[in-house]
Coordinates of C-alpha atoms and ligand atoms in Angstrom, one line a residue:
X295 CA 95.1 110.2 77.1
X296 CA 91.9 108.3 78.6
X297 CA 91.4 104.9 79.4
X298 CA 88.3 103.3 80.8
X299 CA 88.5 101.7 84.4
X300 CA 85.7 99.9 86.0
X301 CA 86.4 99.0 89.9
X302 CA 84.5 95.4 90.8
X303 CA 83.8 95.8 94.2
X304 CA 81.7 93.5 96.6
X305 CA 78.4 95.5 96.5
X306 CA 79.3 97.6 93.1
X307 CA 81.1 97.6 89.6
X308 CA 81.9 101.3 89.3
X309 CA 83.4 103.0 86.1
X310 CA 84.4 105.6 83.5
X311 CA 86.9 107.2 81.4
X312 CA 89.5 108.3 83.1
X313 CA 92.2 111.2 82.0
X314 CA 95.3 110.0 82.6
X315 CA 97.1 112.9 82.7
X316 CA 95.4 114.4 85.5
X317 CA 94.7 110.7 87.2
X318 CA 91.0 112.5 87.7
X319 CA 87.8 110.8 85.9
X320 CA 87.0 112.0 82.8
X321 CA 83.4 111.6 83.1
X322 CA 80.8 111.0 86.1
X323 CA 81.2 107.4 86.7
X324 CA 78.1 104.7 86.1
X325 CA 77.6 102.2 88.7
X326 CA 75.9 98.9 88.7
X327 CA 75.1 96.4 91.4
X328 CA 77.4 93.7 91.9
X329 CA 74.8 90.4 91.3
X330 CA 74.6 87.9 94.1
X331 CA 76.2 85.1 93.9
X332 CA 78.5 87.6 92.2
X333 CA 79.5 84.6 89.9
X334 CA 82.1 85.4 86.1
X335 CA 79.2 85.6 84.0
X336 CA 76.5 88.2 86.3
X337 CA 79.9 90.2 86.8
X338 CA 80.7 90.4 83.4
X339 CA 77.5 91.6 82.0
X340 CA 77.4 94.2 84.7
X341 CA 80.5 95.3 83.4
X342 CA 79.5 95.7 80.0
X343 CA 76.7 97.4 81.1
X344 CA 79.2 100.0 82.6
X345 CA 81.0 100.2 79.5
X346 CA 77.7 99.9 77.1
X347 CA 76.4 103.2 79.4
X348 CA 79.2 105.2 77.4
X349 CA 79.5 103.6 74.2
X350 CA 83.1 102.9 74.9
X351 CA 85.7 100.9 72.4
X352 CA 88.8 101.5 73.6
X353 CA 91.0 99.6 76.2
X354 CA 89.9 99.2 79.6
X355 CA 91.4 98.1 82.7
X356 CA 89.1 96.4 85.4
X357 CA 90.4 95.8 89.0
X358 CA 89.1 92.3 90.7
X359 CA 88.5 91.9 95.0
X360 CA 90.9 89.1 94.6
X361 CA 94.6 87.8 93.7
X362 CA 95.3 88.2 90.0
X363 CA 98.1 87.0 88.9
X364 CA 100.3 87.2 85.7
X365 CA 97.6 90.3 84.9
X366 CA 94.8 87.3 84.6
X367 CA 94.1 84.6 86.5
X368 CA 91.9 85.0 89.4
X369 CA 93.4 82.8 92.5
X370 CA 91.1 83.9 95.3
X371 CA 87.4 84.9 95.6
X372 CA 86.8 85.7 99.5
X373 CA 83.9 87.7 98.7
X374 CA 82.7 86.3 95.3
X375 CA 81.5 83.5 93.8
X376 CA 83.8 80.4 94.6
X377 CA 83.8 79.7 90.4
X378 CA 85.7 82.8 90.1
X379 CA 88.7 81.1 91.4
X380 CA 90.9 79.9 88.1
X381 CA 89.4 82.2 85.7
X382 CA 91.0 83.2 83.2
X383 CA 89.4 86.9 84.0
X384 CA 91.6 88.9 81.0
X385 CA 89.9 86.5 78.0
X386 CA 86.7 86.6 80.4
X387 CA 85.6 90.0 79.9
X388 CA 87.7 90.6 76.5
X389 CA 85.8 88.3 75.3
X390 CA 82.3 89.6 76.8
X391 CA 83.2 93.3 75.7
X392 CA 83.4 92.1 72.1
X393 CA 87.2 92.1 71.9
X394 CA 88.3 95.7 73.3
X395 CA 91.7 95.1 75.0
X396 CA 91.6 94.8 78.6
X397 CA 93.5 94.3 81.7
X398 CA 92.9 93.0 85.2
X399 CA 94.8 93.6 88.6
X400 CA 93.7 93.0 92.1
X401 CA 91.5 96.3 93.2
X402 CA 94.1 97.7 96.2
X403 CA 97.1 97.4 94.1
X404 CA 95.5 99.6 91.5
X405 CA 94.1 101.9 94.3
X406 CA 97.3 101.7 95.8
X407 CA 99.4 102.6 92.4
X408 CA 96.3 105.6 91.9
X409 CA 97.4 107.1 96.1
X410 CA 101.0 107.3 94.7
X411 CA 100.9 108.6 92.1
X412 CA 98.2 111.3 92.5
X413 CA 97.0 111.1 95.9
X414 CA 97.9 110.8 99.5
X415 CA 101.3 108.2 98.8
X416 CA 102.9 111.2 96.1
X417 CA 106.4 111.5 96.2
X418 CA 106.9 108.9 99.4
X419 CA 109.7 107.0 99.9
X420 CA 110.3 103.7 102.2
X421 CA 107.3 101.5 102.9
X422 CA 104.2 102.7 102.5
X423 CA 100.8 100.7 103.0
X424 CA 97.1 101.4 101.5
X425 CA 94.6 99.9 103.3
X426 CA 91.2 99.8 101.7
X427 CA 88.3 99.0 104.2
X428 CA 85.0 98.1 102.0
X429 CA 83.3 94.6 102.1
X430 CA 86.7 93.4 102.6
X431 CA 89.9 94.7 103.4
X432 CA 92.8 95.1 101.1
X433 CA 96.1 95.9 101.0
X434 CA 98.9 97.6 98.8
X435 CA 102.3 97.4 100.1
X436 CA 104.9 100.2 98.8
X437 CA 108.7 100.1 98.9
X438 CA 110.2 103.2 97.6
X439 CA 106.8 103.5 95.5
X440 CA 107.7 100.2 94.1
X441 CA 104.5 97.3 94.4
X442 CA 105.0 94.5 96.0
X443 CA 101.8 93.0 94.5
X444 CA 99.1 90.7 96.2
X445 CA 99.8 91.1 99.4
X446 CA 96.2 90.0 101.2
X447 CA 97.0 91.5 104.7
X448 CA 93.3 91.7 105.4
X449 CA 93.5 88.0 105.9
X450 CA 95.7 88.2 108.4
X451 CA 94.2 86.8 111.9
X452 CA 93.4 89.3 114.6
X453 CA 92.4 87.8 117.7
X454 CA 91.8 84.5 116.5
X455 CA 89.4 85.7 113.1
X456 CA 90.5 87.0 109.7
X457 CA 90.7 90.8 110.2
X458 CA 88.4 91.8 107.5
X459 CA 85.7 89.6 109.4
X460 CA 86.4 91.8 112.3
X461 CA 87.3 95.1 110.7
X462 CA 86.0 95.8 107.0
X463 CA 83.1 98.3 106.8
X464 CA 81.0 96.1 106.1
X465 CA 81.0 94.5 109.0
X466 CA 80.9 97.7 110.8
X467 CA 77.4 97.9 109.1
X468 CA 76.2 94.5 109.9
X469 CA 77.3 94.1 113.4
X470 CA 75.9 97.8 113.5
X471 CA 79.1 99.4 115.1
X472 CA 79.4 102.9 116.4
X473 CA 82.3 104.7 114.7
X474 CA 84.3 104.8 118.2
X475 CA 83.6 101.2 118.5
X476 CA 84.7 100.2 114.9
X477 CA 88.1 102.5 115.3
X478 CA 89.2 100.4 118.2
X479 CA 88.9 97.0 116.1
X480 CA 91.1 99.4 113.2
X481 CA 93.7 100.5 115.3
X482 CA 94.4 97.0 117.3
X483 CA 94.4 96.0 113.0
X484 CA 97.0 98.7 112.2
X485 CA 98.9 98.0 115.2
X486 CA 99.3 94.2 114.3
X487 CA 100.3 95.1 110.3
X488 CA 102.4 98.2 111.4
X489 CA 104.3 95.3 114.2
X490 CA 104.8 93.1 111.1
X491 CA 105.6 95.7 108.6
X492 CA 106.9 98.9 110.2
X493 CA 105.6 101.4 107.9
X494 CA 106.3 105.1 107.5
X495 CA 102.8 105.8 105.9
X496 CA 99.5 104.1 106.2
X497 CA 96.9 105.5 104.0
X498 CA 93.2 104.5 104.9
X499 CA 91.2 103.8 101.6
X500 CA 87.5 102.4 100.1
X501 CA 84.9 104.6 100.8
X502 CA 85.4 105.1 104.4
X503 CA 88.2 107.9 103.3
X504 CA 85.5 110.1 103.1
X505 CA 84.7 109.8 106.6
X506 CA 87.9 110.1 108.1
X507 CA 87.5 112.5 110.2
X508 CA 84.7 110.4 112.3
X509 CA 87.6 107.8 112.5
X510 CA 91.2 109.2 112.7
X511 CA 91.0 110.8 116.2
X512 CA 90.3 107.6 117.7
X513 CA 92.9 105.8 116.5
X514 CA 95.9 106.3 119.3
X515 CA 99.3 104.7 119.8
X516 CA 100.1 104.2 115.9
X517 CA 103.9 105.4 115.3
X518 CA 103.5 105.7 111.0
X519 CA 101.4 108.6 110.1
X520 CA 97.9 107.8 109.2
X521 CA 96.1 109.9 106.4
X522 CA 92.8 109.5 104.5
X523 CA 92.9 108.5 100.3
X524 CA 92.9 111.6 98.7
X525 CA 91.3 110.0 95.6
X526 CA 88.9 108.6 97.9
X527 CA 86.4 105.7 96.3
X528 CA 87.8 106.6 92.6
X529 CA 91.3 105.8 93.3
X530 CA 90.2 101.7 92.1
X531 CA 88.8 103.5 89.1
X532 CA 92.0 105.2 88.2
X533 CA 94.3 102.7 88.8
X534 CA 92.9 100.2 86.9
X535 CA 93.0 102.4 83.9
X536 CA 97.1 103.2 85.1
X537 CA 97.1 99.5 84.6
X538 CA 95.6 99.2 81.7
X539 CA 98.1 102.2 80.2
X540 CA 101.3 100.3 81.2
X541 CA 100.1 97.2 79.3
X542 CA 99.0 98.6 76.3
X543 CA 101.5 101.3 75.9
Ligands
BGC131 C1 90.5 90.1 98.9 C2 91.5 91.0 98.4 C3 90.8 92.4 98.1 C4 90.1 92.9 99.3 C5 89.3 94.1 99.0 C6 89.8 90.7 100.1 O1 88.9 89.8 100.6 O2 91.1 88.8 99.3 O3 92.1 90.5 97.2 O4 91.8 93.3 97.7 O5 89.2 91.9 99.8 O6 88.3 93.9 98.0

């Protein structure tokens, strides 16, 4: 079966069909650029511009870079447009994509959901948590590969700022930070969350996965094992349209 998912990220709204059965994309995926002041409306065009680029009309699930709750309203919108906060995102963009049926969830709870499934998080029991490093930094927290959803830990305060103002890899862009000096704000991060949280597994997402091998080796003195996403930056993709699945049937 395929689904469409589209991933609303910061700096991109990423998408395509996705086979369900293999939790792979169907298709290369389309991306847009995520407008400035990334408000409802310039977000939802760009994502039926995703969707227009392959003439889809069948459900779709979308992920959102904030809380989402009861599948559809947006509660927080740390690196959108304020107006986002309230929104009614499901009738939003159901109504924009001319009625297909769609879905929303928060973007590292599908990436998350993707990672155990199919990727790094398969088969793994206890607590498990997927941290995404992007503009942002989000968080998926496993028990037994069950979701606790929403859980925010990249607003937790490190050393007296939000972490993902320290931390996210954006920041590691702006402040223009080696990768040995980045790592050491990442591991005093994991050390905080893995103090709070105790985790067997924490698996590193957002498109630094890719580069986890200029990372990893300098991050020392964490007791839970620390491995890349396997699904790397598609993992958004596919777990929206996991979502999306569940909800429809
Ligand atoms: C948001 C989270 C989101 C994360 C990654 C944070 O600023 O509050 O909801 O998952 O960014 O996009």
């Amino acid at each position: 079966m395929q689904i469409f998912g589209v991933d609303i990220g910061g700096s991109g709204i990423k998408g395509a069909p996705v086979d369900l059965d293999r939790g792979d994309l169907a298709q290369e995926r389309h991306k847009v650029l995520t407008p400035h002041p990334a408000t409802p409306d310039g977000v939802a065009d760009g994502v039926k511009q995703v969707i227009d680029h392959f003439g889809w009309t069948g459900p779709v699930g979308l992920t959102f870079p904030g809380v989402v709750t009861g599948g559809s309203t947006v509660r927080t919108a740390a690196n959108v447009d304020k107006s986002w906060i309230d929104t009614d995102a499901r009738a939003l963009f159901g109504e924009r994509l001319g009625g297909l049926p769609v879905t929303v969830v928060n973007d590292a709870d599908a990436a998350g959901v993707a990672e155990m499934r199919f990727g790094a998080g398969r088969g793994r029991k206890g607590t498990v948590i997927l941290l995404t490093f992007g503009t942002g930094i989000g968080s998926a927290v496993f028990v037994d590969g069950v979701l606790v959803p929403n859980t925010e830990l990249g607003h937790l305060e490190l050393n007296g700022h939000e972490a993902e103002k320290r931390a996210s890899s954006k920041v590691k862009e702006d402040q223009g930070l080696n990768w040995e000096r980045w790592s050491r704000r990442v591991q005093k991060y994991l050390a905080h969350v893995e103090m709070l949280f105790s985790p067997e597994l924490f698996i590193i997402g957002g498109g630094v996965s890719r580069k986890a091998h200029k990372f990893l080796p300098h991050i020392k003195g964490i007791k839970a094992e620390i491995v890349p996403a396997q699904l790397q930056n598609n993992a958004g993709i596919v777990g929206a349209a996991m979502h999306a699945a569940e909800q429809h049937g």
